[in-house]
XYZ file of C-alpha atoms in Angstrom:
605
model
C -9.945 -18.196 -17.304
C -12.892 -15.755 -16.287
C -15.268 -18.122 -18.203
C -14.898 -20.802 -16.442
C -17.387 -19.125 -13.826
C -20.270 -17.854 -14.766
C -20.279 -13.825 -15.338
C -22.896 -13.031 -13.279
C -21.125 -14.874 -10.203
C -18.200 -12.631 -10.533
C -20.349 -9.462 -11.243
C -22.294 -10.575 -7.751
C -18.794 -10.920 -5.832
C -16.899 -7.706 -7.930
C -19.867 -5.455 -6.660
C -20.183 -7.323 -3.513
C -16.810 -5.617 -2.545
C -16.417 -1.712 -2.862
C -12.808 -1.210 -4.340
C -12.619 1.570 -1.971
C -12.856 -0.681 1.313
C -10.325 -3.357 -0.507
C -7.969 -0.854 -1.661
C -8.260 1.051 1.699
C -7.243 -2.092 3.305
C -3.561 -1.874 1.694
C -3.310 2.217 1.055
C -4.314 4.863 3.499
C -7.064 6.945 0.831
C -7.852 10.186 1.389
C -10.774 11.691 -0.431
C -10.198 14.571 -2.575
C -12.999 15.879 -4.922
C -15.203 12.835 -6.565
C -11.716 10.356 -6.229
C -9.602 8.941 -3.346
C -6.018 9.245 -3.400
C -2.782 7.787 -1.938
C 0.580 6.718 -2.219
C 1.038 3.815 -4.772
C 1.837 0.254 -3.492
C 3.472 -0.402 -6.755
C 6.534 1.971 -6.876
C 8.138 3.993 -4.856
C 6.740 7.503 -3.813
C 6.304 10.089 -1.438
C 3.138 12.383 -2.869
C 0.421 10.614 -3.935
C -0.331 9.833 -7.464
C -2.965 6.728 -7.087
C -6.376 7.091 -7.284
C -9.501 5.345 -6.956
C -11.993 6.261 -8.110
C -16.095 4.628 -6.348
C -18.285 5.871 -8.653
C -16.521 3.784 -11.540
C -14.750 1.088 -9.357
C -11.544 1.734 -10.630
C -8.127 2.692 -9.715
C -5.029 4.370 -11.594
C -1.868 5.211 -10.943
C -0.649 8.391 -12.466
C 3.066 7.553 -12.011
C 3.371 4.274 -12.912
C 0.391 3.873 -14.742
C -0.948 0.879 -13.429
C -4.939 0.398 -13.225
C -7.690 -1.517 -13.157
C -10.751 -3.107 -10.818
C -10.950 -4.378 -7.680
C -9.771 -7.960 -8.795
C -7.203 -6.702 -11.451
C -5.516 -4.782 -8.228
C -5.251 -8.124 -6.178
C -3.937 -10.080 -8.876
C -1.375 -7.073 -8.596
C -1.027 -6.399 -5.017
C -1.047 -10.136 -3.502
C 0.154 -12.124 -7.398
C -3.143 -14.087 -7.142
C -3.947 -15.838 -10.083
C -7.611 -14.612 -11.319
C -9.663 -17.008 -9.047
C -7.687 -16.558 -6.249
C -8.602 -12.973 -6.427
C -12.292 -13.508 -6.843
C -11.799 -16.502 -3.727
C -10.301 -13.815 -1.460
C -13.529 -11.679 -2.764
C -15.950 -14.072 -2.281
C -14.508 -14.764 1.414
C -14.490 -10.851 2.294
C -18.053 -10.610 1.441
C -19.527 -14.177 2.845
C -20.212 -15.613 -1.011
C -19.115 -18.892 -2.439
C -17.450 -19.940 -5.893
C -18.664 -23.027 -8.222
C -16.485 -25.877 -8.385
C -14.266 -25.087 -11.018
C -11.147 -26.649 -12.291
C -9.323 -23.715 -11.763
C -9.445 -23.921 -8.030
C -5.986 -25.695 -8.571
C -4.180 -22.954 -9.662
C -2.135 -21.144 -7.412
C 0.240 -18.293 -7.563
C 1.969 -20.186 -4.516
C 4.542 -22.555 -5.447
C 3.378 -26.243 -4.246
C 6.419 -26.287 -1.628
C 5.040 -22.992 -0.330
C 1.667 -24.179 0.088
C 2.982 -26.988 1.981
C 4.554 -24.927 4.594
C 1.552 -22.551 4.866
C -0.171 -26.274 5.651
C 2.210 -27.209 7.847
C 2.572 -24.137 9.815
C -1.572 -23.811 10.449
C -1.993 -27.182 11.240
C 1.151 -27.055 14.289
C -0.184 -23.276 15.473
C -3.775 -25.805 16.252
C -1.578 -28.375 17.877
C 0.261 -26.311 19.536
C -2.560 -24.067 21.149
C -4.666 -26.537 21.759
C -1.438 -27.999 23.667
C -1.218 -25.385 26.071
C -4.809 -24.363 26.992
C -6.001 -27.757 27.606
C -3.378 -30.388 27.259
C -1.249 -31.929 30.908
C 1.822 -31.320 27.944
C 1.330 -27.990 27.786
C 0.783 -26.896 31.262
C 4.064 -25.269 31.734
C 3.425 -23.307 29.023
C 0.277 -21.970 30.719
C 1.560 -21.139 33.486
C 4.254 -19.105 32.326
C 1.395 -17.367 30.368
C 0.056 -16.739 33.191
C 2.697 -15.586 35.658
C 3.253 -12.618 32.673
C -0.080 -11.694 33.229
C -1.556 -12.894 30.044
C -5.564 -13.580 30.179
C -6.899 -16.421 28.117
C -8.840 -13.985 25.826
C -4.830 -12.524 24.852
C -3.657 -16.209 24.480
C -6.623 -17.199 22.125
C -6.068 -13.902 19.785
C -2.950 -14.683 19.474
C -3.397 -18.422 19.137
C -0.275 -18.839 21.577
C 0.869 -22.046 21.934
C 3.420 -24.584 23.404
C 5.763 -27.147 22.091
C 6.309 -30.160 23.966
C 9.866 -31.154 25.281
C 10.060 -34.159 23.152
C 12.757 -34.481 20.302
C 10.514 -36.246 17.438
C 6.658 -35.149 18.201
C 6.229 -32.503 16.428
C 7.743 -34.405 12.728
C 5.305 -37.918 13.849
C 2.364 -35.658 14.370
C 3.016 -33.748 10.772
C 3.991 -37.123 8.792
C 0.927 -38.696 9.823
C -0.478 -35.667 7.925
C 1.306 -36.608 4.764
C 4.254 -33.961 4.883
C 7.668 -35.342 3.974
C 10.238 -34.293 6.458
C 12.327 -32.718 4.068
C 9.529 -29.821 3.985
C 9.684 -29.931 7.749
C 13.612 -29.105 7.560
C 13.277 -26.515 5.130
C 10.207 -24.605 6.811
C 12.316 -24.175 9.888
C 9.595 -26.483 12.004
C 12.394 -29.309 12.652
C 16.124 -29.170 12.737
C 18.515 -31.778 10.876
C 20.739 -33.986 13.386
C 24.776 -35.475 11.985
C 22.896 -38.874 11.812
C 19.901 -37.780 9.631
C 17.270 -37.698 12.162
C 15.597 -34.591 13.025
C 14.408 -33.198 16.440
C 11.968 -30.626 17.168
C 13.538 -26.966 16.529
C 10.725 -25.303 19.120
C 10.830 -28.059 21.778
C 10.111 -27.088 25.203
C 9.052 -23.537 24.172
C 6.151 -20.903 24.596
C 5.148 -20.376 20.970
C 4.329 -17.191 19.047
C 2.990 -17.631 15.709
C 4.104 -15.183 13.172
C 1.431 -14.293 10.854
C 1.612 -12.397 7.141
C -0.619 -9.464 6.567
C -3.183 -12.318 5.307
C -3.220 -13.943 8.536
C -1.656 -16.628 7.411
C 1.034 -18.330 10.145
C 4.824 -18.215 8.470
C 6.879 -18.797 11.120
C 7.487 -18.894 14.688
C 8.775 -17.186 17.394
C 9.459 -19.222 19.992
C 10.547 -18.585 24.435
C 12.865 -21.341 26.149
C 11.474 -21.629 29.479
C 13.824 -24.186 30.703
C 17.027 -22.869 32.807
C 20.672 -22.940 30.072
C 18.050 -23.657 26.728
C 20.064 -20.654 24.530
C 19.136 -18.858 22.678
C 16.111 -17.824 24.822
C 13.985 -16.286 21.896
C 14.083 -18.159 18.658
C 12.757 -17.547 15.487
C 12.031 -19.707 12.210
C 14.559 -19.456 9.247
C 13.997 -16.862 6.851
C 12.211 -18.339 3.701
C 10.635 -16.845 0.761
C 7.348 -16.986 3.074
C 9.337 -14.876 5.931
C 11.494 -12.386 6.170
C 12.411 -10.674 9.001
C 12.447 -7.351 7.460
C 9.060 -7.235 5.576
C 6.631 -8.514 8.556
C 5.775 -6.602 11.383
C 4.042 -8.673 14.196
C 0.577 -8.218 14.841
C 0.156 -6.487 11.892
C -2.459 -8.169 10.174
C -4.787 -7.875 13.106
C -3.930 -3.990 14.172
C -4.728 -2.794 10.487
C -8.046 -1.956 11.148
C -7.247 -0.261 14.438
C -4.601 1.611 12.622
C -7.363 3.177 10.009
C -9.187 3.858 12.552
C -7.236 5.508 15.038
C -4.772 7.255 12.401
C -1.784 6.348 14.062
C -0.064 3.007 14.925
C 2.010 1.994 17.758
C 6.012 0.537 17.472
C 7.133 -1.697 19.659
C 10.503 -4.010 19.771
C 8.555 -7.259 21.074
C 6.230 -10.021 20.602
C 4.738 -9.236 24.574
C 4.838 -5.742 24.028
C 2.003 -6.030 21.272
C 0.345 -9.101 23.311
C 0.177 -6.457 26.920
C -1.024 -3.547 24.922
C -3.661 -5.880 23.417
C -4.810 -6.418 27.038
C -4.365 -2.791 27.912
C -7.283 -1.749 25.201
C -4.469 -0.264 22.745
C -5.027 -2.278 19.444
C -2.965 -0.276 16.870
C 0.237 -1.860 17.654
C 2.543 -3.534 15.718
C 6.183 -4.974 16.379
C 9.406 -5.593 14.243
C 11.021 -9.222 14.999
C 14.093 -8.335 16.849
C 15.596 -6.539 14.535
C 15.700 -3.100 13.912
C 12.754 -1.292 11.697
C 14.239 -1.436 8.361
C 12.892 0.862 5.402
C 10.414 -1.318 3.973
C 8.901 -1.462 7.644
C 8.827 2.162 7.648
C 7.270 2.717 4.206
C 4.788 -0.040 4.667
C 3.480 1.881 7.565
C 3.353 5.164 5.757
C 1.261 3.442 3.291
C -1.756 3.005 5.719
C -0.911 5.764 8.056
C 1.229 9.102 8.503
C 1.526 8.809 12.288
C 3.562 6.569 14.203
C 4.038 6.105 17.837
C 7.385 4.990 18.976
C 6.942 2.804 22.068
C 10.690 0.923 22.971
C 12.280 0.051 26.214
C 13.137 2.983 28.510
C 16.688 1.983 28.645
C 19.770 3.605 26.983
C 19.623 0.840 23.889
C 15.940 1.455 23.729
C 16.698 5.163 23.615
C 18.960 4.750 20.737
C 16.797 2.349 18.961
C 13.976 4.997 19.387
C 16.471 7.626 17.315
C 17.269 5.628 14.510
C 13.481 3.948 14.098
C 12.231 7.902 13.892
C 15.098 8.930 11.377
C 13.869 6.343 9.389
C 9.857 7.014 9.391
C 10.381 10.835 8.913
C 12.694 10.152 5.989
C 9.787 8.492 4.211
C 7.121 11.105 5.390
C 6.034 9.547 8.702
C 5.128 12.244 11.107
C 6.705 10.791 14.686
C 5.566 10.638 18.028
C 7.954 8.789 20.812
C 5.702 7.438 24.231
C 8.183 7.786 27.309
C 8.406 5.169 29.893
C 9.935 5.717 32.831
C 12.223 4.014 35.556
C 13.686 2.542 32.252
C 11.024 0.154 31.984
C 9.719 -1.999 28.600
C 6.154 -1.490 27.784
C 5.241 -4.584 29.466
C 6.906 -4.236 32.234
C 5.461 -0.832 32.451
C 1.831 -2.174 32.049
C 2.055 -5.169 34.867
C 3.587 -2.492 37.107
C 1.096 0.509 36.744
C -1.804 -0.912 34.651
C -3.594 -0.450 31.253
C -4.634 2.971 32.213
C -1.855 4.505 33.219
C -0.178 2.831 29.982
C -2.971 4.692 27.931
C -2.849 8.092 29.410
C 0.808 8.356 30.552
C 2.560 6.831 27.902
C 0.599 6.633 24.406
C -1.607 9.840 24.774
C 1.006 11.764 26.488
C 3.473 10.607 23.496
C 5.836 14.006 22.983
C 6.656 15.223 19.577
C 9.729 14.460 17.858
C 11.451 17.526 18.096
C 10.890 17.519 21.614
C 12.517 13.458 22.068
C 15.461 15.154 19.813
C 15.988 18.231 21.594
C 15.890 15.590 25.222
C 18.146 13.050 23.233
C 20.942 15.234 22.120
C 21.013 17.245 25.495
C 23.183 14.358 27.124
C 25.857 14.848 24.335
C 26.966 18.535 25.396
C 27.891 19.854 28.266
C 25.442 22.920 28.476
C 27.123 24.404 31.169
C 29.911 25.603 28.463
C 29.198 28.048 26.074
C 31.428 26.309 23.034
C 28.695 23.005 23.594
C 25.576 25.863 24.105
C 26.137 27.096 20.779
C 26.959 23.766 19.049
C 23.323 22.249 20.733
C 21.574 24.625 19.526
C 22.812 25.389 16.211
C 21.793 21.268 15.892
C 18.541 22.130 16.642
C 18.248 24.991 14.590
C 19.349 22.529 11.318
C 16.467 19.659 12.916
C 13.924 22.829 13.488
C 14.740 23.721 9.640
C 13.421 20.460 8.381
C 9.466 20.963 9.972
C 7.004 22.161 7.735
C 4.683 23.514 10.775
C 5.635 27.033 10.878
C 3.262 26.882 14.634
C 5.428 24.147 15.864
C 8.994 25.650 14.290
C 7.735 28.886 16.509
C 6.841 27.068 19.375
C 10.504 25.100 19.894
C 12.232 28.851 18.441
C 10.625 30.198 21.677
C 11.832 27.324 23.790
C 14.915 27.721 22.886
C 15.110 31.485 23.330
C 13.393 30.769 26.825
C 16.072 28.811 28.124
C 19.479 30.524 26.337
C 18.276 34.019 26.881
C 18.816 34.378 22.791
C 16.452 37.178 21.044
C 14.014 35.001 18.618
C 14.441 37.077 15.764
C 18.288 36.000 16.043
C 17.095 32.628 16.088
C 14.675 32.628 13.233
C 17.164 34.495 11.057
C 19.356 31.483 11.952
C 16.953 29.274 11.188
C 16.080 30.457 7.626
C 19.732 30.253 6.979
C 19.331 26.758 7.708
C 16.205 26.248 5.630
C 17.974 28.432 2.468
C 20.594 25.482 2.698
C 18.032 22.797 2.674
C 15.859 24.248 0.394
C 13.278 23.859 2.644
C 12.223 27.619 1.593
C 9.230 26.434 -1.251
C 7.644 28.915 -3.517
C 3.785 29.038 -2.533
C 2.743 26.986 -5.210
C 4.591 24.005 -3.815
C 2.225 23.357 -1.440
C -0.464 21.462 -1.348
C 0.209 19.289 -4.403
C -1.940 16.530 -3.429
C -1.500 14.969 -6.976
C 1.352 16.755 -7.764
C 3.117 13.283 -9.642
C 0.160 12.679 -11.223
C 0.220 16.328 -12.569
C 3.384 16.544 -13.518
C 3.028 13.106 -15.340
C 0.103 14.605 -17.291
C 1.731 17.663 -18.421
C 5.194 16.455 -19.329
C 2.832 14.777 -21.993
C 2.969 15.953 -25.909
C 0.179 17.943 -26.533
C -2.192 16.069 -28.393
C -4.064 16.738 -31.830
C -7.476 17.734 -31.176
C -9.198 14.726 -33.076
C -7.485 12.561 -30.683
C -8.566 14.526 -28.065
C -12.159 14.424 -29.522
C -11.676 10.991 -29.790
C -11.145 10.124 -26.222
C -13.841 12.891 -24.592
C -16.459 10.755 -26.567
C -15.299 7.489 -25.321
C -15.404 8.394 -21.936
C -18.943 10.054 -22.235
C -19.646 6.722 -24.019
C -18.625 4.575 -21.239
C -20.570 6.658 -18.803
C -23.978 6.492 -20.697
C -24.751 3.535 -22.777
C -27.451 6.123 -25.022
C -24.593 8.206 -25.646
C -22.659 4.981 -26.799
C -26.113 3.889 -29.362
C -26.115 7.562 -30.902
C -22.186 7.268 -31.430
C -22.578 4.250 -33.257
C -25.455 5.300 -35.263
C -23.588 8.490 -36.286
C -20.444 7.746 -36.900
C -19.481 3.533 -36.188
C -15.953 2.316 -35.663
C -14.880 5.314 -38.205
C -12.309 6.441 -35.253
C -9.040 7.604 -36.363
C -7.033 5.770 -34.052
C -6.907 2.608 -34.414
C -7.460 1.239 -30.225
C -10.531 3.546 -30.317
C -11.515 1.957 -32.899
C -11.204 -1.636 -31.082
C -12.531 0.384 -27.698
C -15.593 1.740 -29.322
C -16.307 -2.183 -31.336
C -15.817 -3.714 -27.883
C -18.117 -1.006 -26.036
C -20.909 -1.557 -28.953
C -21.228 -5.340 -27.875
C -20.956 -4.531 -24.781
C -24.216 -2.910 -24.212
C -25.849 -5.074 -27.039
C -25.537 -7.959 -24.134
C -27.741 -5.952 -22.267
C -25.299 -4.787 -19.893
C -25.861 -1.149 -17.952
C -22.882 1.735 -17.676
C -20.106 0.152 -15.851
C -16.129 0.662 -16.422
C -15.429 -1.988 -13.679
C -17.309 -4.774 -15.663
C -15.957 -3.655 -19.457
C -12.621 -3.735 -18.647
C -13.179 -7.490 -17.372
C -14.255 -8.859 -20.661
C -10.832 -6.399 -22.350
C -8.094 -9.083 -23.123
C -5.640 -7.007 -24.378
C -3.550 -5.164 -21.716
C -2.637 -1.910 -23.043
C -6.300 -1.749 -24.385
C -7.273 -2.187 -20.545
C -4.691 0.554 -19.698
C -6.542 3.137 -22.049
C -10.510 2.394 -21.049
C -8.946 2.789 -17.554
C -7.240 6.359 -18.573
C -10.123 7.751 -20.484
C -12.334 6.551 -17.723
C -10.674 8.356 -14.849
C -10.357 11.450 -16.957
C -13.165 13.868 -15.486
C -15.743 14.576 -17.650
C -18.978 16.631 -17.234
C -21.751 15.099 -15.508
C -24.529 16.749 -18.338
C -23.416 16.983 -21.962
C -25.520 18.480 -24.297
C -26.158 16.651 -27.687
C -24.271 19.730 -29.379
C -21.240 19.150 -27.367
C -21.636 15.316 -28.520
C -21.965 16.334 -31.773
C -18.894 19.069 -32.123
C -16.847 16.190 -30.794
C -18.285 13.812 -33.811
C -17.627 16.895 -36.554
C -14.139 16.858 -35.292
C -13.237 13.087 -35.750
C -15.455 13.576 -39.074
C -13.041 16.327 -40.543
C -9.939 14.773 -39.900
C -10.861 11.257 -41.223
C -12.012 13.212 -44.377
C -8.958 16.097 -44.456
C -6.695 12.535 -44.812
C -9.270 10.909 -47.386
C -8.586 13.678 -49.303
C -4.919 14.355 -48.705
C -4.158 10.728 -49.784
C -6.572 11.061 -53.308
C -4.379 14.478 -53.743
C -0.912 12.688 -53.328
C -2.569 9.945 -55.645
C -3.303 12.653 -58.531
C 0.299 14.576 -57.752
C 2.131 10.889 -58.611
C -0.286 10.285 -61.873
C 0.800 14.750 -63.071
C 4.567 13.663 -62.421
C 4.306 10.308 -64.439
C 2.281 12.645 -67.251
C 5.685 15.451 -67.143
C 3.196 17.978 -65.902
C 5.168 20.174 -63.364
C 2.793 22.684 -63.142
C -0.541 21.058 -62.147
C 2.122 18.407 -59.901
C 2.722 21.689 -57.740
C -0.786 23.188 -57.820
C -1.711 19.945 -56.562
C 1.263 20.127 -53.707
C 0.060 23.508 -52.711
C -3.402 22.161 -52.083
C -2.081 19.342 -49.537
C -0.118 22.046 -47.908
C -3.166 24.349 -47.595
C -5.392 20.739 -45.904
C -2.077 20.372 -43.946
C -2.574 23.900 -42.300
C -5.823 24.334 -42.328
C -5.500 20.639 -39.692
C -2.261 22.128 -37.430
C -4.695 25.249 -37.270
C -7.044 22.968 -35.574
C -5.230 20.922 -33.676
C-alpha cells in the first residue's frame, strides 16, 4: 500500500509531524531521562509503561508490547487504514497527498461514512438556520436570552431545526442520502404509515462532536411549551455512545495540556458559559453519569480533574460518585462549590465570568475536604456514638492519600475540632493504612516505569551471543558506519535467524542512500513481529560513543558461538561414524569433547 505514494512524500509528512506532539495529543507524556512516558491507550493500566521515544520517533509499550512510528500508532489508535493515517498527517501539518487510488479505502464502514456526511452537512444547515435565517430566529433569541454571544454560538456551531415535519429528510435527499440512513442515524424518526418527520423539529441544536471533531449526533432543546422530552439526544450508534464521548472534548484538549487539569460538568450550557467565562478546559458527560471509560479517558491526558455540578442535593451526590470514580483510576480530585444551589450557568449569568474563575474553579477545595463536608450531614455530631463513627470514616478515607503533608494537615483538623490528641489519631490512622496496605516499602515509590520493569525482568535471562547480537543491531541502527563495518566483518552470519533478516534488511537500507533513522526502517519492515524487534532493540538504551573495541568484543562473541556449534555438530557427526565403526572408546572421547564446548559456552553465557 505504502508504494502507491511516493517515499519521499511520506518521509516529508512522517517528519513533518513530531510523534511526540501526535502522541501527546492522545496520552498525557511526561519526560523522564532521553524518553517520554505515559499510560498506554492500548490496555488497561495505572503506572506507566509506554514510551516514546523523539530522538528515534518511536514509541513502545512495555506491557503490551505494542510499537511503532507516528503513522503505525494511528493506524492503532484511530483503525485508519495506512493512507488515512498519512491524510490525518498531511492535514496536521498543512501538506497534501497525490491522487492515489487508495484514497477509497476507509476503515469506516460506507453506512458510517454516510452518517458522518449527513450529520456535517445538517450541523451547516442548521447554523446557518439560526444566525441568519427568518426560520431560525426563535432559535436566536433563545440563544440570546441565555446569554450566549455569537462568538459562543459559532464555536459551537449551534444551530436550529425548523418546526416543519419533512424539511430536514427533502433537504438531505436532494443530497443523495436514502432515508433509510436518515432513520438509522437518529436525524429523522419513522411514522405507523412509513413516512418520517423530523426527530429535532422545533429545537435549539447542539452538535455532538467525536474527539476528531467530527459531528455524531445531536443534542437537541424543545423550546415550544408541552414538546417532552425537553432535551433530546440522537440514538446511540456505533458512531455514538453516550458513555465514551464527553462534550466539548475535542476542542478543550489542548486547554487541558495546557492547564493540567480539566473541568466536569453535567451539561451542554455548562461547557458553552464557561467557554464565555475564559475557562476552556471543560468538558461534559451527556446526561448521564461519568462512567469509567470517561474517567480513564481523562486520566490519560491529565491527573487533575475539577468537579463542577449543580449546587443542589442531586448535584451533590453526583459530585460523590463522579470523584469515587476518577480517584479509583488515579485521578487526583478537586470539587468547585457553587453556592445558593446554583448550576454553573446559572452561577455565571448571576455573578459573572470572574467571580466564576476565582470563586468557584480556583477556589476548588480538595477532595478530602468535599468528603469530610459531604459525610458531615449523615451523623449527628452532637452525639458521641455518630462523633466516633465520622471520624473513624475519615480516618479509613485519610488512609488512602499518599501526601503524608496533606494526611497531617486533615489529622490536625480533625484533632482541632474533637479535642482528640494527634498521635491517637495517627496511630489510628496507620491501623487503617496496615489494613489497606497502603504502608509501601521505600522502594515502591517512584516506579515511574515500574510495568515496564517488571516486564523486562520477569524475562529469561538471555545467552550472551544473543545479547551480543542485539547491542550490535541497535548500535547499527543508530550509525549507518557502524552498520558498513558490521557487514564487512562479519555479514548476515547472525545466529538468530530475525537478526539475520534485521541486519539483510538494514544493509539495503543504507545502500539506498538513506541516513540513521528507526522511524523510516521500520516503514519499509513487512513482517510484524520483525517490526516488533527493530522497535525493541531500538528503544533499548545504548551508549552514545562506542569504541571500535567494544564493536568488536560484541563481533568475537557472535563469532565464537557460530563456530563452538560448527564444531559441536562436525563432533556429533564423527561420534555417529565411531558408533557405526563399534568403537566405544573414541565414541566417548568424542562425547566428552562436546561436553567440554558445551561448558566452556554456559560459562559464557
Amino acid at each position: 500500500m505504502a508504494n502507491q505514494i511516493p517515499e519521499t512524500v511520506i518521509e516529508e509528512i512522517r517528519q513533518a509531524n513530531d510523534i511526540v506532539d501526535v502522541i501527546g495529543d492522545y496520552v498525557q507524556l511526561k519526560k523522564q531521562g532521553r524518553n517520554y512516558f505515559g499510560l498506554c491507550p492500548f490496555h488497561g493500566e495505572k503506572s506507566p509503561s509506554f514510551s516514546v521515544t523523539q530522538e528515534k520517533q518511536i514509541f513502545h509499550c512495555f506491557g503490551c508490547g505494542k510499537g511503532g512510528n507516528v503513522v503505525t500508532f494511528l493506524m492503532e489508535m484511530e483503525s485508519y487504514s495506512f493512507y488515512e493515517a498519512l491524510q490525518f498527517l498531511a492535514d496536521r501539518a498543512g501538506k497534501e497527498l497525490p491522487d492515489t487510488e487508495i484514497k477509497k479505502e476507509s476503515s469506516l464502514s460506507q453506512e458510517s461514512q454516510s452518517v458522518l456526511s449527513a450529520y456535517e452537512w445538517v450541523t451547516k444547515l442548521y447554523h446557518h438556520l439560526l444566525r441568519y435565517a427568518k426560520d431560525g430566529k426563535e432559535g436566536y433569541h433563545y440563544l440570546q436570552a441565555r446569554g450566549l454571544a455569537e462568538e459562543a454560538i459559532d464555536a459551537f456551531q449551534l444551530g436550529f431545526a425548523p418546526n416543519a415535519k419533512d424539511f430536514t429528510a427533502e433537504f438531505l435527499e436532494k443530497k443523495g442520502f436514502h432515508r433509510q440512513i436518515l432513520v438509522k442515524a437518529g436525524l429523522v424518526s419513522l411514522l405507523n404509515d412509513n413516512s418520517v418527520s423530523d426527530r429535532f423539529r422545533g429545537r435549539v441544536i447542539f452538535p455532538i462532536r467525536n474527539h476528531l471533531g467530527k459531528t455524531v449526533a445531536f443534542g437537541g432543546r424543545a423550546l415550544g411549551e408541552g414538546q417532552e422530552p425537553k432535551y433530546l439526544n440522537s440514538p446511540e450508534s456505533d458512531l455514538f455512545q453516550k458513555g465514551k464521548l464527553l462534550f466539548n472534548f475535542d476542542l478543550a484538549r489542548k486547554y487541558i495540556r495546557k492547564e493540567g487539569e480539566a473541568v466536569l460538568f453535567e451539561g451542554y450550557m455548562d461547557v458553552i458559559s464557561a467557554y464565555q467565562a475564559d475557562v476552556r478546559n471543560v468538558v461534559a458527560t451527556m446526561g448521564t453519569s461519568l462512567t469509567e471509560y470517561q474517567a480513564k479517558l481523562l486520566k490519560r491526558y491529565v491527573n487533575t480533574v475539577i468537579i463542577c455540578y449543580d449546587g443542589d442535593n442531586a448535584g451533590v451526590e453526583a459530585t460523590s460518585k463522579a470523584a469515587d470514580l476518577l480517584r479509583t483510576v488515579g485521578c487526583e480530585v478537586k470539587i468547585a462549590r457553587l453556592k445558593d444551589g446554583l448550576d454553573p450557568d446559572s452561577f455565571i449569568q448571576k455573578y459573572g465570568k470572574e467571580a466564576f474563575q476565582n470563586e468557584v474553579i480556583k477556589a476548588s477545595e480538595t477532595f478530602i475536604a468535599f468528603y469530610m463536608r459531604f459525610h458531615r450531614q449523615a451523623y449527628n455530631l452532637n452525639l458521641e456514638g455518630d462523633r466516633i463513627k465520622y471520624i473513624e470514616k475519615m480516618l479509613e478515607q485519610l488512609a488512602m492519600i499518599d501526601s503524608p503533608v496533606e494526611r497531617e494537615y486533615y489529622l490536625k483538623e480533625l484533632s482541632k475540632e474533637f479535642d482528640i490528641s494527634l498521635d491517637t489519631l495517627a496511630g489510628e490512622l496507620q491501623t487503617y493504612q496496615s489494613r489497606n496496605g497502603r504502608v509501601k516499602d521505600k522502594s515502591e515509590k517512584n516506579r515511574y516505569t515500574n510495568n515496564g520493569t517488571a516486564s523486562v525482568r520477569s524475562k529469561k535471562l538471555l545467552p550472551a551471543f544473543q545479547n551480543a547480537e542485539k547491542k550490535l543491531i541497535s548500535y547499527m541502527l543508530q550509525d549507518a558506519s557502524i552498520a558498513e563495518n558490521v557487514r564487512e566483518e562479519l555479514g548476515a552470519a547472525f545466529n538468530v535467524d530475525e537478526h539475520k533478516i534485521i541486519a539483510t534488511y538494514l544493509y539495503a537500507f543504507y545502500e539506498d542512500g538513506h541516513t540513521a533513522d528507526v522511524s523510516l526502517f521500520i516503514e519499509r519492515l513487512t513482517d510484524q513481529k520483525l517490526k516488533q524487534m527493530v522497535i525493541e532493540i531500538a528503544m533499548a538504551p545504548v551508549f552514545e560513543d562506542i569504541s571500535d573495541k567494544e564493536i568488536n568484543d560484541y563481533i568475537r562473541v557472535i563469532r565464537t558461538q557460530a563456530n563452538d556449534v560448527t564444531d559441536i555438530q562436525s563432533l556429533k557427526n564423527q561420534q555417529v561414524m565411531a558408533e557405526r565403526q563399534n568403537d566405544p572408546l573414541k565414541a566417548a572421547q568424542i562425547a566428552k569433547q562436546i561436553m567440554e564446548i558445551r561448558k566452556q559456552l554456559k560459562n559464557t553465557n
